[in-house]
Coordinates of C-alpha atoms and ligand atoms in Angstrom, one line a residue:
M336 CA 87.9 94.8 11.5
V337 CA 86.7 92.2 14.0
K338 CA 90.3 91.6 15.0
K339 CA 90.9 95.3 15.6
K340 CA 87.7 95.5 17.8
I341 CA 88.9 92.5 19.9
M342 CA 92.3 94.3 20.3
K343 CA 90.6 97.4 21.5
T344 CA 88.4 95.6 24.0
R345 CA 91.6 93.9 25.3
E346 CA 93.3 97.2 25.8
V347 CA 90.2 98.6 27.7
L348 CA 90.1 95.5 29.9
K349 CA 93.8 95.9 30.6
V350 CA 93.5 99.5 31.7
A351 CA 90.4 98.6 33.8
A352 CA 92.3 95.8 35.5
L353 CA 95.2 98.0 36.2
A354 CA 92.9 100.6 37.7
I355 CA 91.3 98.0 39.9
V356 CA 94.6 96.8 41.1
T357 CA 95.7 100.3 41.9
V358 CA 92.6 101.0 43.9
I359 CA 93.0 97.7 45.9
L360 CA 96.6 98.5 46.6
S361 CA 95.9 102.0 47.8
L362 CA 93.0 100.8 50.0
T363 CA 95.3 98.1 51.5
S364 CA 98.0 100.7 52.2
A365 CA 95.5 103.1 53.7
F366 CA 94.4 100.3 56.0
A367 CA 97.9 99.3 56.8
A368 CA 98.7 103.0 57.6
E369 CA 96.1 103.0 60.4
E370 CA 98.2 103.2 63.4
V371 CA 98.8 105.1 66.6
N372 CA 102.0 105.7 68.5
L373 CA 101.9 105.4 72.3
Y374 CA 104.5 106.4 74.9
S375 CA 103.5 104.5 78.1
E376 CA 104.6 104.7 81.6
R377 CA 102.3 101.8 82.3
Q378 CA 104.0 98.4 82.1
P379 CA 103.8 96.0 79.1
F380 CA 102.2 93.2 81.2
L381 CA 99.2 95.4 81.7
M382 CA 99.0 97.2 78.4
D383 CA 99.7 94.3 76.0
P384 CA 96.3 92.5 76.4
L385 CA 94.5 95.9 76.3
L386 CA 96.3 97.0 73.1
K387 CA 95.8 93.6 71.5
A388 CA 92.0 93.8 72.1
F389 CA 92.0 97.4 70.7
T390 CA 93.7 96.3 67.4
E391 CA 91.4 93.3 67.1
E392 CA 88.4 95.6 67.5
T393 CA 89.5 98.5 65.3
G394 CA 92.3 97.2 63.0
I395 CA 94.4 100.1 64.2
K396 CA 98.0 99.0 65.0
V397 CA 99.5 100.4 68.2
N398 CA 103.2 101.0 68.4
M399 CA 104.0 101.3 72.1
V400 CA 107.2 102.5 73.7
Y401 CA 107.4 101.7 77.4
I402 CA 109.2 104.6 79.1
Q403 CA 109.7 103.9 82.8
K404 CA 111.3 107.3 83.5
G405 CA 112.0 110.5 81.6
M406 CA 109.0 110.7 79.3
L407 CA 108.6 114.4 79.9
E408 CA 112.3 115.1 79.0
R409 CA 112.0 112.9 75.9
L410 CA 108.8 114.6 74.6
K411 CA 110.4 118.1 75.3
A412 CA 113.5 117.1 73.3
E413 CA 111.5 115.6 70.4
G414 CA 109.2 118.6 70.2
A415 CA 107.0 118.8 67.1
N416 CA 108.9 115.9 65.6
S417 CA 107.9 113.5 68.4
P418 CA 106.3 110.3 67.0
A419 CA 104.1 110.0 70.1
D420 CA 100.4 110.5 69.5
L421 CA 99.4 109.9 73.1
I422 CA 100.9 109.2 76.5
L423 CA 99.8 107.0 79.3
T424 CA 100.9 107.8 82.9
S425 CA 100.3 106.3 86.3
D426 CA 99.5 109.5 88.2
I427 CA 97.9 112.8 87.7
G428 CA 101.3 114.4 88.5
N429 CA 103.0 113.3 85.3
L430 CA 99.9 114.3 83.2
N431 CA 100.0 117.7 84.8
N432 CA 103.8 118.1 84.2
H433 CA 103.1 117.5 80.4
L434 CA 100.2 119.9 80.5
E435 CA 102.3 122.6 82.1
A436 CA 105.1 122.0 79.6
D437 CA 102.5 122.7 76.8
L438 CA 103.0 119.2 75.3
L439 CA 99.3 118.3 75.2
Q440 CA 96.3 119.2 73.1
A441 CA 92.6 119.2 73.8
S442 CA 90.3 116.6 72.3
Q443 CA 86.5 116.3 72.6
S444 CA 84.6 113.1 72.8
S445 CA 81.1 112.4 74.0
I446 CA 82.2 108.8 74.8
L447 CA 84.9 110.0 77.1
E448 CA 82.5 112.5 78.7
N449 CA 80.0 109.7 79.3
N450 CA 82.5 107.2 80.6
I451 CA 84.7 109.4 82.8
P452 CA 83.3 111.4 85.8
S453 CA 84.1 115.1 85.3
H454 CA 86.4 115.4 88.3
Y455 CA 88.7 112.8 86.8
R456 CA 89.3 114.6 83.5
H457 CA 90.7 117.9 82.4
P458 CA 88.0 120.5 81.9
E459 CA 89.1 121.2 78.3
G460 CA 89.8 117.6 77.5
K461 CA 93.6 117.8 77.7
W462 CA 93.9 114.7 79.8
Y463 CA 91.6 111.8 80.8
G464 CA 91.6 109.5 83.8
L465 CA 91.4 105.8 82.9
T466 CA 91.5 104.0 86.3
T467 CA 91.5 105.2 89.9
R468 CA 93.5 104.2 92.9
A469 CA 92.9 105.4 96.5
R470 CA 95.8 106.5 98.7
I471 CA 95.0 104.7 101.9
I472 CA 96.3 103.8 105.3
F473 CA 97.6 100.3 106.1
A474 CA 97.2 99.7 109.9
H475 CA 98.6 96.8 111.9
K476 CA 95.8 94.5 112.9
E477 CA 96.7 94.4 116.6
R478 CA 98.8 97.4 117.4
V479 CA 96.4 99.9 116.0
K480 CA 93.1 100.0 117.9
P481 CA 89.8 100.5 116.1
G482 CA 89.1 104.2 115.7
E483 CA 92.6 105.2 116.5
I484 CA 93.1 106.4 113.0
S485 CA 90.4 107.4 110.5
S486 CA 91.9 110.3 108.6
Y487 CA 95.1 111.7 107.1
E488 CA 94.9 114.3 109.8
D489 CA 95.2 111.6 112.5
L490 CA 98.6 110.5 111.0
A491 CA 100.0 113.9 112.2
K492 CA 98.5 113.8 115.7
A493 CA 100.6 113.2 118.9
H494 CA 99.3 109.7 119.5
M495 CA 101.0 108.5 116.3
K496 CA 104.5 109.6 117.4
G497 CA 107.1 107.2 116.0
R498 CA 104.5 104.9 114.5
V499 CA 104.2 106.0 110.9
C500 CA 106.2 104.8 107.8
T501 CA 106.0 106.3 104.3
R502 CA 108.0 106.6 101.1
S503 CA 109.7 109.9 100.1
G504 CA 107.6 113.0 100.5
K505 CA 108.8 114.0 97.0
H506 CA 107.4 110.9 95.4
M507 CA 104.5 111.9 93.0
Y508 CA 102.0 109.9 95.0
N509 CA 102.7 111.8 98.2
V510 CA 103.0 115.1 96.4
S511 CA 99.5 114.6 95.0
L512 CA 98.2 113.6 98.5
L513 CA 99.6 116.8 100.0
A514 CA 98.3 118.8 97.1
S515 CA 94.8 117.4 97.9
I516 CA 95.2 118.7 101.5
I517 CA 96.2 122.1 100.2
A518 CA 93.1 122.1 98.0
A519 CA 90.9 121.1 100.9
K520 CA 92.4 123.1 103.8
G521 CA 94.8 125.7 102.5
E522 CA 98.6 126.1 102.5
D523 CA 99.1 126.7 106.2
A524 CA 97.1 123.8 107.4
A525 CA 98.8 121.5 104.8
E526 CA 102.2 122.6 105.9
A527 CA 101.3 122.0 109.6
W528 CA 100.1 118.5 108.6
A529 CA 103.3 117.7 106.7
K530 CA 105.4 118.9 109.7
G531 CA 103.3 116.8 112.1
L532 CA 103.5 113.7 109.8
K533 CA 107.3 114.2 109.6
A534 CA 107.6 114.4 113.3
N535 CA 105.6 111.1 113.7
L536 CA 107.8 109.0 111.3
A537 CA 109.3 105.9 112.7
R538 CA 112.2 106.2 110.2
K539 CA 113.5 108.3 107.4
P540 CA 111.3 108.1 104.3
Q541 CA 112.6 105.2 102.1
G542 CA 111.5 102.4 99.8
N543 CA 108.2 102.1 97.9
D544 CA 104.6 101.6 99.1
R545 CA 105.0 97.9 99.7
A546 CA 108.2 98.3 101.7
Q547 CA 106.2 100.3 104.2
V548 CA 103.8 97.5 104.8
K549 CA 106.8 95.2 105.2
A550 CA 108.1 97.6 107.9
V551 CA 104.7 97.4 109.6
F552 CA 104.8 93.6 109.4
Q553 CA 108.3 93.7 110.9
G554 CA 107.3 96.0 113.8
E555 CA 109.2 99.1 112.7
C556 CA 106.0 101.1 112.6
D557 CA 102.2 100.6 113.1
V558 CA 100.8 102.4 110.1
S559 CA 101.8 103.3 106.5
I560 CA 100.5 105.1 103.5
G561 CA 100.0 103.4 100.2
N562 CA 98.0 102.9 97.1
T563 CA 95.1 100.4 97.1
Y564 CA 96.3 98.2 94.2
Y565 CA 99.5 97.3 96.1
M566 CA 97.3 95.5 98.6
G567 CA 96.0 93.2 95.8
K568 CA 99.5 92.8 94.4
M569 CA 100.8 91.7 97.8
Q570 CA 97.9 89.5 98.7
T571 CA 98.3 87.5 95.4
N572 CA 102.0 87.5 95.1
D573 CA 103.1 83.9 94.3
K574 CA 106.5 85.0 93.1
S575 CA 107.3 86.6 96.5
P576 CA 105.0 84.8 98.8
E577 CA 106.4 86.7 101.8
Q578 CA 104.4 89.7 100.6
K579 CA 101.2 87.8 101.4
E580 CA 102.4 87.8 105.0
W581 CA 103.1 91.5 105.0
A582 CA 99.6 92.1 103.6
S583 CA 97.9 89.8 106.2
A584 CA 99.4 91.9 109.0
V585 CA 97.4 95.0 108.1
N586 CA 93.9 96.3 107.8
V587 CA 92.9 98.6 105.0
I588 CA 91.6 102.0 106.2
F589 CA 90.0 104.5 103.8
P590 CA 90.7 107.9 105.4
N591 CA 88.3 110.8 105.8
Q592 CA 85.1 109.0 105.3
S593 CA 83.3 111.4 107.6
D594 CA 84.4 114.5 105.7
R595 CA 85.9 115.1 102.2
G596 CA 86.6 111.4 101.4
T597 CA 89.8 109.5 100.5
H598 CA 92.3 111.1 98.2
T599 CA 91.9 109.2 94.9
N600 CA 94.4 109.5 92.1
I601 CA 94.2 108.3 88.5
S602 CA 96.2 106.6 85.8
G603 CA 95.5 108.5 82.7
A604 CA 96.0 109.4 79.0
A605 CA 96.5 112.5 77.0
V606 CA 96.9 113.4 73.3
T607 CA 100.2 115.0 72.5
K608 CA 100.5 118.4 70.8
S609 CA 102.6 116.7 68.1
A610 CA 100.1 113.9 67.4
K611 CA 99.9 112.9 63.7
N612 CA 97.2 110.3 64.3
K613 CA 95.0 112.3 66.6
S614 CA 91.7 110.6 65.8
N615 CA 93.2 107.2 66.3
A616 CA 94.7 108.4 69.6
V617 CA 91.2 109.5 70.8
K618 CA 89.8 106.1 69.6
L619 CA 92.4 104.3 71.8
I620 CA 91.5 106.4 74.8
E621 CA 87.8 105.8 74.2
F622 CA 88.6 102.0 74.0
L623 CA 90.5 102.1 77.2
T624 CA 87.3 103.4 79.0
S625 CA 85.1 100.8 77.4
N626 CA 83.5 98.0 79.5
N627 CA 86.0 95.4 78.0
A628 CA 89.1 97.4 78.7
Q629 CA 88.0 98.5 82.2
K630 CA 87.4 94.9 83.1
I631 CA 91.0 94.0 82.1
Y632 CA 92.4 96.9 84.1
A633 CA 90.3 95.8 87.2
E634 CA 91.3 92.1 86.8
D635 CA 95.0 92.5 86.0
N636 CA 96.0 95.3 88.3
F637 CA 93.5 95.6 91.1
E638 CA 92.6 99.2 90.1
Y639 CA 89.2 100.8 90.3
P640 CA 87.4 101.1 87.0
I641 CA 86.8 104.8 86.1
K642 CA 83.6 103.8 84.4
K643 CA 80.5 103.2 86.5
G644 CA 79.0 99.8 86.5
V645 CA 82.2 97.7 85.7
A646 CA 82.7 94.9 88.2
L647 CA 85.6 95.2 90.7
H648 CA 88.1 92.4 91.3
P649 CA 86.7 90.3 94.1
L650 CA 89.7 91.1 96.3
V651 CA 89.3 94.8 95.7
E652 CA 85.6 94.4 96.5
S653 CA 86.5 92.7 99.8
W654 CA 88.2 95.9 101.1
G655 CA 84.8 97.5 101.1
T656 CA 83.2 100.6 99.5
F657 CA 84.5 104.0 100.3
K658 CA 83.8 107.7 99.6
A659 CA 86.4 109.3 97.4
D660 CA 87.4 112.9 97.5
T661 CA 85.7 114.4 94.4
T662 CA 87.6 117.6 94.2
F663 CA 88.4 118.2 90.6
L664 CA 91.8 116.6 90.1
S665 CA 92.8 119.4 87.8
N666 CA 92.5 121.7 90.9
V667 CA 94.5 119.3 93.0
A668 CA 97.2 119.2 90.3
K669 CA 97.5 123.0 90.4
Q670 CA 98.7 122.7 94.0
R671 CA 101.5 120.2 93.2
I672 CA 104.3 122.7 92.9
L673 CA 103.4 124.3 96.2
A674 CA 103.2 120.8 97.7
T675 CA 106.7 120.0 96.6
R676 CA 107.9 123.3 98.2
I677 CA 106.2 122.4 101.5
M678 CA 107.9 119.0 101.5
D679 CA 111.2 120.9 101.1
R680 CA 110.3 123.4 103.8
V681 CA 109.5 120.8 106.4
R682 CA 112.6 118.8 105.3
F683 CA 110.3 115.8 105.0
D684 CA 113.0 113.4 103.6
N685 CA 115.9 114.5 105.8
Ligands
FE1021 FE1 102.4 102.5 91.7

């Protein structure tokens, strides 16, 4: 009798132990399944420390695929089967292309609404800015006299004839700049500007933003157009120290300080329509707007934090404060197709 009872107790214990093991295993696998899949146009050197910090804080694993070019085509081809939960891009242009291809979905988050000014996010939450960068004028320290140039409009005036360098008019940074001029002044004024700028070019558009500063340094032109962070990248470039010389030849000018402000673009993030880990994707975007992450962006890439109150890199701070154009970027983005057409019409790159 006693023996039978002991046997029964053993059986019960066995079953209970098995049940506990099962629960532990399922909990572990649920934890291990916490992940998020990211397609990033932003480079690994910048993203790795940010994603590492995110995983440490949340336990969510990030699988990042770095896609330098062709993200839109890839997402279109993958359709609903795409593994991507979210994308990161380095310009509003590419976010907007994904939006127009109906590849994004809206998400709501009070954290994102608090951290990101409304003009730097989609009105329905279909994309969010993470950092900002101003498109500025680099002017040769001696050959450009103080007050000679203080606006984008000045670049197209007669006194700048043969003195301006820029990259392709079809590059997304310049398309967004022209789109901002359409948004501010209308199509005709924007086309006249593009025509005037084209007429003032010292050479055919070529190279990247840094190559233009090099051309100013070498005397090919007196001013160029470029994004702010390239100044920091040149000023601190120990791998290619000649870039420090290029940078030291120019002053930084924030255009249009007496009217609409300097055109300021974003790097940003968006949740894909195909997302299978939507809440983790939103958590990652939220994390990227946190004080911690914003500090890493500012320190590692000379960008402006999108969140108020985060310290700038001392170099970035040394360029001075400026007034940014606060037109909703979603409205600027709507003018990008027309901007591309105008660049064609004025034969900007020919
Ligand atoms: Fe860039």
